[in-house]
Amino acid sequence: MACETYFRSALKERGLRVTKQRELVLAALHEATQPETAEQIYREVSALDPGVDLSTVYRTLALLQELRLVSGVESADGEGRFELVSLHGPHLHLLCQSCGRLEGVAPSEAREFVDKMRSTFGFEVQVEQMVVPGLCQECRARGDVPQPPWARVAE
Amino acid sequence: MACETYFRSALKERGLRVTKQRELVLAALHEATQPETAEQIYREVSALDPGVDLSTVYRTLALLQELRLVSGVESADGEGRFELVSLHGPHLHLLCQSCGRLEGVAPSEAREFVDKMRSTFGFEVQVEQMVVPGLCQECRARGDVPQPPWARVAE
DNA sequence: AGTATTATTGCGTCTAATTGCAATAAGGAG
DNA sequence: CTCCTTATTGCAATTAGACGCAATAATACT
């Protein structure tokens, strides 16, 4: 709700336009209960307006990401998924390289890291877009992937 | 050097095979002075053996990533780039969402974060594959991207 | 409301990367 | 060295997503 209003004003501020297509994509994202693919969103939008093109969905998602209303994660099957930041609050993701499981983590857990990047490199991390690769507990226990001799040398 | 030997033994350990194609890809990566695209590697490999297919290069790069000999970063132009971990030692990358600049960071800077993910979630972060999205100093100074009201709420 | 400006759309096309499959070749056993 | 098993390859086809462009439509202005 607040989201639509913010979207509209953010668009105006930047001289961009409020279009039916953009509002449909945002609305579809509100219905989602978990991260959805562009294709899924496209289908939902198409149900309400069959004329909307898939590329428009992609473009709108990219825009919403720029405005930081939406976060996109590259899940394990190689398909990007998108979710409304306002829905579960901002969070980052842990992506298991072995089983593909995606785990949400509160940004507070990354606070030290984020602060360090800012103070040391002047780099402002966008936590809610962060996807951290690694191995989850289960896969690690299964001993899925080796540690090459130099993997941890420089720490 | 050590890298080839490790590669061979890691393959054998897993019942995989040492092939000419795989050795050519690894050799090409050794020549590189900076992260290269699959296409670039493909061209170098083709120079020595024109029969090698691009998809084989991709498959080998994926394998080398699994073995953690190679790290892949998605650079700003949308093309994946690959580099030998043993060359500059393991490091993570900061990727500016505005200008696309890629900055290398020592894994020690992420140590606290990595440790916290391990102790809290049992998740073993693969630092050298990590690509952190955000805004670099310059782009931030230019005030490129807005901060929506809820972007930092939950911290 | 009517008009001018220009952001946006839909469409067609293109590219990076992945995948299924039949043919090939690595490497262990005899 | 030869045979056998099966991992790997090349090839062709497919997919997710990006892009250029002419047509369309959202604003601002009168």
CSV table of C-alpha atoms (C1' of nucleotides) in Angstrom, one decimal:
chain,number,residue,atom,x,y,z
A,1,MET,CA,0.0,0.0,0.0
A,2,ALA,CA,2.5,2.6,1.2
A,3,CYS,CA,4.6,1.0,-1.5
A,4,GLU,CA,2.4,2.1,-4.4
A,5,THR,CA,2.4,5.7,-3.1
A,6,TYR,CA,6.2,5.7,-2.7
A,7,PHE,CA,6.6,4.2,-6.2
A,8,ARG,CA,4.5,6.9,-7.8
A,9,SER,CA,6.3,9.7,-6.0
A,10,ALA,CA,9.7,8.2,-6.7
A,11,LEU,CA,8.8,8.0,-10.4
A,12,LYS,CA,7.6,11.6,-10.6
A,13,GLU,CA,10.7,12.8,-8.8
A,14,ARG,CA,12.8,11.3,-11.5
A,15,GLY,CA,10.7,12.5,-14.4
A,16,LEU,CA,9.5,8.9,-15.1
A,17,ARG,CA,5.9,7.9,-15.8
A,18,VAL,CA,3.3,6.0,-13.9
A,19,THR,CA,2.0,3.4,-16.4
A,20,LYS,CA,-0.7,0.7,-16.2
A,21,GLN,CA,2.0,-1.9,-16.8
A,22,ARG,CA,4.2,-0.7,-14.0
A,23,GLU,CA,1.3,-0.7,-11.6
A,24,LEU,CA,0.3,-4.2,-12.6
A,25,VAL,CA,3.8,-5.6,-12.0
A,26,LEU,CA,3.9,-4.0,-8.6
A,27,ALA,CA,0.4,-5.3,-7.8
A,28,ALA,CA,1.4,-8.8,-8.8
A,29,LEU,CA,4.4,-8.6,-6.5
A,30,HIS,CA,2.1,-7.8,-3.6
A,31,GLU,CA,0.2,-11.1,-4.2
A,32,ALA,CA,3.4,-13.2,-4.0
A,33,THR,CA,4.1,-15.1,-0.8
A,34,GLN,CA,7.6,-16.1,-1.9
A,35,PRO,CA,10.2,-14.9,-4.4
A,36,GLU,CA,8.8,-15.2,-7.9
A,37,THR,CA,10.3,-15.6,-11.4
A,38,ALA,CA,9.8,-12.9,-14.0
A,39,GLU,CA,7.8,-15.5,-15.9
A,40,GLN,CA,5.4,-16.1,-13.0
A,41,ILE,CA,4.9,-12.4,-12.6
A,42,TYR,CA,4.3,-12.1,-16.3
A,43,ARG,CA,1.6,-14.7,-16.2
A,44,GLU,CA,-0.2,-13.0,-13.3
A,45,VAL,CA,0.0,-9.6,-15.1
A,46,SER,CA,-1.2,-11.2,-18.3
A,47,ALA,CA,-4.3,-12.5,-16.6
A,48,LEU,CA,-5.3,-8.9,-15.9
A,49,ASP,CA,-4.0,-7.5,-19.2
A,50,PRO,CA,-2.9,-9.9,-21.9
A,51,GLY,CA,-1.2,-7.2,-23.9
A,52,VAL,CA,1.7,-6.6,-21.5
A,53,ASP,CA,5.0,-7.9,-22.9
A,54,LEU,CA,7.5,-10.0,-21.0
A,55,SER,CA,10.3,-7.6,-21.7
A,56,THR,CA,8.3,-4.9,-20.0
A,57,VAL,CA,8.0,-7.0,-16.9
A,58,TYR,CA,11.8,-7.4,-16.9
A,59,ARG,CA,12.3,-3.7,-17.4
A,60,THR,CA,9.9,-2.9,-14.6
A,61,LEU,CA,11.6,-5.3,-12.3
A,62,ALA,CA,14.9,-3.7,-13.0
A,63,LEU,CA,13.5,-0.3,-12.3
A,64,LEU,CA,11.9,-1.5,-9.0
A,65,GLN,CA,15.3,-2.9,-8.0
A,66,GLU,CA,17.0,0.4,-8.7
A,67,LEU,CA,14.4,2.1,-6.5
A,68,ARG,CA,15.1,-0.6,-4.0
A,69,LEU,CA,11.5,-1.6,-3.7
A,70,VAL,CA,12.3,-5.1,-5.0
A,71,SER,CA,15.2,-7.4,-4.3
A,72,GLY,CA,16.3,-9.9,-6.9
A,73,VAL,CA,18.1,-13.1,-6.1
A,74,GLU,CA,19.7,-15.5,-8.5
A,75,SER,CA,18.5,-18.8,-7.2
A,76,ALA,CA,20.2,-22.2,-7.8
A,77,ASP,CA,18.2,-23.2,-10.8
A,78,GLY,CA,19.7,-20.3,-12.6
A,79,GLU,CA,16.4,-18.3,-12.7
A,80,GLY,CA,16.2,-14.9,-11.1
A,81,ARG,CA,13.5,-14.5,-8.5
A,82,PHE,CA,12.1,-11.2,-7.3
A,83,GLU,CA,10.4,-10.2,-4.1
A,84,LEU,CA,9.0,-7.1,-2.5
A,85,VAL,CA,11.4,-5.7,0.1
A,86,SER,CA,8.5,-4.2,2.1
A,87,LEU,CA,6.9,-7.6,2.5
A,88,HIS,CA,9.4,-9.4,4.8
A,89,GLY,CA,11.5,-6.4,5.4
A,90,PRO,CA,15.0,-6.1,3.9
A,91,HIS,CA,17.2,-9.2,4.3
A,92,LEU,CA,20.1,-10.9,2.6
A,93,HIS,CA,20.3,-14.4,1.3
A,94,LEU,CA,22.5,-17.4,1.8
A,95,LEU,CA,22.6,-19.6,-1.3
A,96,CYS,CA,23.9,-23.1,-0.9
A,97,GLN,CA,25.9,-24.0,-4.0
A,98,SER,CA,25.2,-27.7,-3.5
A,99,CYS,CA,21.5,-28.1,-2.7
A,100,GLY,CA,20.4,-24.7,-3.9
A,101,ARG,CA,18.6,-23.8,-0.7
A,102,LEU,CA,18.0,-20.1,-0.1
A,103,GLU,CA,18.1,-18.8,3.4
A,104,GLY,CA,17.0,-15.4,4.5
A,105,VAL,CA,19.2,-13.5,7.0
A,106,ALA,CA,18.5,-10.3,8.9
A,107,PRO,CA,20.6,-7.4,7.8
A,108,SER,CA,21.7,-6.8,11.4
A,109,GLU,CA,23.9,-10.0,11.0
A,110,ALA,CA,25.8,-8.3,8.3
A,111,ARG,CA,26.1,-4.9,10.0
A,112,GLU,CA,29.7,-5.1,10.9
A,113,PHE,CA,30.7,-6.1,7.4
A,114,VAL,CA,28.5,-3.4,5.9
A,115,ASP,CA,30.1,-0.8,8.2
A,116,LYS,CA,33.6,-2.0,7.4
A,117,MET,CA,33.0,-1.8,3.7
A,118,ARG,CA,31.7,1.8,4.1
A,119,SER,CA,34.5,3.0,6.4
A,120,THR,CA,37.4,1.2,4.6
A,121,PHE,CA,36.4,1.5,0.9
A,122,GLY,CA,33.6,4.1,1.0
A,123,PHE,CA,31.4,1.4,-0.5
A,124,GLU,CA,27.7,1.4,0.5
A,125,VAL,CA,26.6,-2.2,0.4
A,126,GLN,CA,23.0,-2.9,-0.7
A,127,VAL,CA,22.3,-5.6,1.8
A,128,GLU,CA,18.9,-6.6,0.5
A,129,GLN,CA,20.4,-7.5,-2.9
A,130,MET,CA,23.2,-9.5,-1.4
A,131,VAL,CA,23.4,-13.2,-2.2
A,132,VAL,CA,26.1,-15.1,-0.4
A,133,PRO,CA,27.4,-18.3,-1.9
A,134,GLY,CA,28.5,-21.2,0.2
A,135,LEU,CA,27.5,-24.5,1.7
A,136,CYS,CA,24.6,-25.0,4.1
A,137,GLN,CA,25.0,-27.1,7.3
A,138,GLU,CA,23.5,-30.3,5.8
A,139,CYS,CA,25.6,-30.2,2.6
A,140,ARG,CA,28.7,-29.4,4.6
A,141,ALA,CA,28.1,-32.4,6.9
A,142,ARG,CA,27.8,-34.5,3.8
A,143,GLY,CA,31.3,-33.3,2.9
A,144,ASP,CA,30.2,-32.2,-0.6
A,145,VAL,CA,33.0,-30.0,-1.7
A,146,PRO,CA,36.8,-30.0,-1.1
A,147,GLN,CA,38.9,-27.2,0.3
A,148,PRO,CA,41.8,-26.6,-2.0
A,149,PRO,CA,45.1,-25.9,-0.3
A,150,TRP,CA,45.0,-22.2,-1.0
A,151,ALA,CA,41.4,-21.5,-0.3
A,152,ARG,CA,42.0,-20.0,3.1
A,153,VAL,CA,45.6,-19.0,2.8
A,154,ALA,CA,45.3,-15.2,3.0
A,155,GLU,CA,42.9,-14.9,5.9
B,1,MET,CA,51.8,-25.2,-11.6
B,2,ALA,CA,50.7,-26.6,-8.3
B,3,CYS,CA,47.3,-25.9,-9.6
B,4,GLU,CA,47.5,-28.5,-12.4
B,5,THR,CA,48.6,-31.2,-10.0
B,6,TYR,CA,45.9,-30.4,-7.6
B,7,PHE,CA,43.4,-30.4,-10.4
B,8,ARG,CA,44.5,-33.8,-11.6
B,9,SER,CA,44.3,-35.4,-8.2
B,10,ALA,CA,41.0,-33.7,-7.4
B,11,LEU,CA,39.6,-35.2,-10.6
B,12,LYS,CA,40.9,-38.7,-9.8
B,13,GLU,CA,39.6,-38.5,-6.3
B,14,ARG,CA,36.1,-37.9,-7.6
B,15,GLY,CA,36.3,-40.5,-10.4
B,16,LEU,CA,36.4,-37.8,-13.0
B,17,ARG,CA,38.7,-37.8,-16.0
B,18,VAL,CA,41.7,-35.7,-17.0
B,19,THR,CA,41.0,-34.6,-20.6
B,20,LYS,CA,42.9,-32.5,-23.1
B,21,GLN,CA,40.0,-30.0,-23.1
B,22,ARG,CA,40.1,-29.5,-19.3
B,23,GLU,CA,43.9,-29.0,-19.3
B,24,LEU,CA,43.7,-26.5,-22.1
B,25,VAL,CA,41.1,-24.4,-20.2
B,26,LEU,CA,43.2,-24.5,-17.1
B,27,ALA,CA,46.3,-23.5,-19.1
B,28,ALA,CA,44.4,-20.6,-20.7
B,29,LEU,CA,43.4,-19.4,-17.3
B,30,HIS,CA,47.0,-19.3,-16.3
B,31,GLU,CA,47.9,-16.9,-19.1
B,32,ALA,CA,45.2,-14.4,-18.0
B,33,THR,CA,46.3,-11.3,-16.2
B,34,GLN,CA,42.7,-10.3,-15.3
B,35,PRO,CA,39.3,-12.0,-15.1
B,36,GLU,CA,38.3,-13.3,-18.6
B,37,THR,CA,35.0,-14.1,-20.2
B,38,ALA,CA,34.2,-17.7,-21.3
B,39,GLU,CA,34.5,-16.4,-24.9
B,40,GLN,CA,38.0,-15.1,-24.4
B,41,ILE,CA,39.1,-18.4,-22.9
B,42,TYR,CA,37.4,-20.2,-25.7
B,43,ARG,CA,39.4,-18.3,-28.3
B,44,GLU,CA,42.6,-19.0,-26.5
B,45,VAL,CA,41.8,-22.7,-26.3
B,46,SER,CA,40.7,-22.8,-29.9
B,47,ALA,CA,44.1,-21.4,-31.0
B,48,LEU,CA,45.7,-24.5,-29.6
B,49,ASP,CA,42.9,-26.9,-30.5
B,50,PRO,CA,40.2,-25.7,-32.8
B,51,GLY,CA,38.0,-28.7,-32.1
B,52,VAL,CA,37.1,-27.7,-28.6
B,53,ASP,CA,33.5,-26.6,-28.1
B,54,LEU,CA,32.3,-23.5,-26.3
B,55,SER,CA,30.0,-25.5,-24.1
B,56,THR,CA,32.9,-27.6,-23.0
B,57,VAL,CA,34.6,-24.4,-21.8
B,58,TYR,CA,31.6,-23.5,-19.9
B,59,ARG,CA,31.3,-26.9,-18.3
B,60,THR,CA,34.9,-26.9,-17.4
B,61,LEU,CA,34.7,-23.5,-15.8
B,62,ALA,CA,31.7,-24.7,-13.8
B,63,LEU,CA,33.7,-27.7,-12.7
B,64,LEU,CA,36.8,-25.6,-11.8
B,65,GLN,CA,34.5,-23.3,-9.7
B,66,GLU,CA,33.1,-26.3,-7.9
B,67,LEU,CA,36.6,-27.4,-7.1
B,68,ARG,CA,37.3,-23.8,-6.0
B,69,LEU,CA,40.2,-23.3,-8.3
B,70,VAL,CA,38.4,-20.6,-10.2
B,71,SER,CA,36.2,-17.8,-9.1
B,72,GLY,CA,33.5,-16.4,-11.3
B,73,VAL,CA,32.1,-12.9,-11.1
B,74,GLU,CA,29.2,-11.4,-12.8
B,75,SER,CA,30.5,-8.1,-14.0
B,76,ALA,CA,28.4,-5.1,-14.9
B,77,ASP,CA,28.2,-5.7,-18.6
B,78,GLY,CA,26.3,-8.9,-17.8
B,79,GLU,CA,29.1,-11.2,-18.9
B,80,GLY,CA,30.5,-13.6,-16.5
B,81,ARG,CA,34.3,-13.5,-16.0
B,82,PHE,CA,36.5,-16.1,-14.5
B,83,GLU,CA,39.9,-16.0,-12.8
B,84,LEU,CA,42.3,-18.4,-11.2
B,85,VAL,CA,42.0,-18.2,-7.4
B,86,SER,CA,45.7,-19.1,-7.0
B,87,LEU,CA,46.8,-16.2,-9.1
B,88,HIS,CA,45.9,-13.2,-6.8
B,89,GLY,CA,44.9,-15.4,-3.9
B,90,PRO,CA,41.3,-15.7,-2.8
B,91,HIS,CA,39.4,-12.4,-2.6
B,92,LEU,CA,35.8,-11.2,-2.8
B,93,HIS,CA,34.4,-8.5,-5.0
B,94,LEU,CA,32.5,-5.3,-4.5
B,95,LEU,CA,30.3,-4.5,-7.6
B,96,CYS,CA,29.1,-1.0,-8.0
B,97,GLN,CA,25.5,-1.1,-9.3
B,98,SER,CA,25.8,2.3,-10.9
B,99,CYS,CA,29.2,2.4,-12.7
B,100,GLY,CA,29.9,-1.3,-12.7
B,101,ARG,CA,33.3,-1.0,-11.2
B,102,LEU,CA,34.6,-4.2,-9.7
B,103,GLU,CA,36.8,-3.9,-6.6
B,104,GLY,CA,38.8,-6.7,-5.0
B,105,VAL,CA,38.8,-7.1,-1.3
B,106,ALA,CA,40.9,-9.3,1.0
B,107,PRO,CA,38.9,-12.2,2.6
B,108,SER,CA,40.2,-11.0,6.0
B,109,GLU,CA,37.9,-8.0,5.7
B,110,ALA,CA,34.9,-10.4,5.7
B,111,ARG,CA,36.2,-12.7,8.4
B,112,GLU,CA,33.8,-11.6,11.1
B,113,PHE,CA,30.9,-12.0,8.8
B,114,VAL,CA,32.0,-15.4,7.6
B,115,ASP,CA,32.5,-16.6,11.1
B,116,LYS,CA,29.1,-15.3,12.2
B,117,MET,CA,27.4,-17.1,9.3
B,118,ARG,CA,29.2,-20.3,10.3
B,119,SER,CA,28.4,-20.1,14.0
B,120,THR,CA,24.9,-18.8,13.7
B,121,PHE,CA,23.6,-20.7,10.6
B,122,GLY,CA,26.2,-23.4,10.1
B,123,PHE,CA,26.7,-21.9,6.7
B,124,GLU,CA,30.2,-22.0,5.2
B,125,VAL,CA,30.6,-18.9,3.1
B,126,GLN,CA,32.7,-19.3,-0.1
B,127,VAL,CA,34.3,-15.9,0.2
B,128,GLU,CA,36.1,-16.1,-3.1
B,129,GLN,CA,32.8,-16.4,-5.0
B,130,MET,CA,31.2,-13.6,-3.2
B,131,VAL,CA,30.0,-10.6,-5.2
B,132,VAL,CA,28.7,-7.8,-3.0
B,133,PRO,CA,26.3,-5.3,-4.7
B,134,GLY,CA,26.3,-1.6,-3.7
B,135,LEU,CA,27.5,1.8,-4.6
B,136,CYS,CA,31.1,2.9,-4.8
B,137,GLN,CA,32.4,6.1,-3.2
B,138,GLU,CA,32.2,8.1,-6.4
B,139,CYS,CA,28.7,7.1,-7.4
B,140,ARG,CA,27.4,7.6,-3.9
B,141,ALA,CA,28.9,11.1,-3.9
B,142,ARG,CA,27.0,11.7,-7.1
B,143,GLY,CA,23.8,10.8,-5.2
B,144,ASP,CA,22.8,8.2,-7.7
B,145,VAL,CA,20.2,6.1,-6.0
B,146,PRO,CA,17.5,6.9,-3.4
B,147,GLN,CA,17.0,5.3,-0.1
B,148,PRO,CA,13.3,4.2,0.3
B,149,PRO,CA,11.8,4.7,3.7
B,150,TRP,CA,12.0,1.0,4.7
B,151,ALA,CA,15.4,0.2,3.3
B,152,ARG,CA,17.2,0.3,6.6
B,153,VAL,CA,14.3,-0.3,9.0
B,154,ALA,CA,15.2,-3.7,10.4
B,155,GLU,CA,18.8,-3.1,11.2
C,1,DA,C1',-10.0,19.8,-23.9
C,2,DG,C1',-6.0,20.1,-27.4
C,3,DT,C1',-1.3,19.8,-28.4
C,4,DA,C1',3.7,19.1,-27.9
C,5,DT,C1',7.2,16.5,-25.7
C,6,DT,C1',9.5,12.4,-24.7
C,7,DA,C1',9.3,8.3,-21.6
C,8,DT,C1',7.6,3.8,-22.4
C,9,DT,C1',5.8,-0.1,-24.7
C,10,DG,C1',5.6,-4.2,-27.8
C,11,DC,C1',7.8,-6.6,-31.1
C,12,DG,C1',11.5,-8.7,-33.3
C,13,DT,C1',16.0,-10.0,-32.7
C,14,DC,C1',20.2,-11.1,-30.3
C,15,DT,C1',23.4,-13.0,-26.8
C,16,DA,C1',25.2,-15.6,-22.9
C,17,DA,C1',24.7,-19.7,-21.0
C,18,DT,C1',22.5,-24.4,-20.4
C,19,DT,C1',21.0,-28.9,-21.7
C,20,DG,C1',19.8,-33.6,-24.1
C,21,DC,C1',21.8,-36.9,-26.7
C,22,DA,C1',24.5,-39.9,-29.6
C,23,DA,C1',29.4,-40.5,-30.5
C,24,DT,C1',33.9,-40.5,-28.5
C,25,DA,C1',37.7,-41.4,-25.5
C,26,DA,C1',39.8,-41.9,-20.6
C,27,DG,C1',41.5,-45.2,-17.7
C,28,DG,C1',41.0,-49.5,-15.1
C,29,DA,C1',41.2,-54.7,-15.7
C,30,DG,C1',42.8,-58.7,-17.9
D,1,DC,C1',48.0,-54.1,-26.1
D,2,DT,C1',42.8,-54.9,-26.1
D,3,DC,C1',38.4,-54.7,-24.1
D,4,DC,C1',34.9,-52.6,-21.3
D,5,DT,C1',32.7,-49.2,-18.6
D,6,DT,C1',31.1,-44.8,-18.3
D,7,DA,C1',32.6,-39.9,-18.0
D,8,DT,C1',33.0,-36.4,-21.4
D,9,DT,C1',32.6,-34.2,-25.7
D,10,DG,C1',30.6,-31.8,-29.8
D,11,DC,C1',26.6,-30.6,-31.8
D,12,DA,C1',22.1,-28.8,-32.1
D,13,DA,C1',18.5,-26.8,-29.9
D,14,DT,C1',16.7,-24.2,-26.0
D,15,DT,C1',16.3,-20.7,-22.4
D,16,DA,C1',16.6,-16.4,-19.6
D,17,DG,C1',17.1,-12.0,-20.3
D,18,DA,C1',18.7,-7.7,-22.9
D,19,DC,C1',18.3,-4.5,-26.7
D,20,DG,C1',17.2,-1.3,-30.8
D,21,DC,C1',13.5,0.8,-32.8
D,22,DA,C1',9.1,2.6,-34.5
D,23,DA,C1',4.6,3.2,-32.5
D,24,DT,C1',2.1,4.5,-28.4
D,25,DA,C1',0.7,7.1,-24.5
D,26,DA,C1',1.7,9.8,-20.0
D,27,DT,C1',2.6,14.5,-18.6
D,28,DA,C1',3.1,19.4,-18.8
D,29,DC,C1',1.5,23.5,-20.9
D,30,DT,C1',-1.8,26.5,-23.1
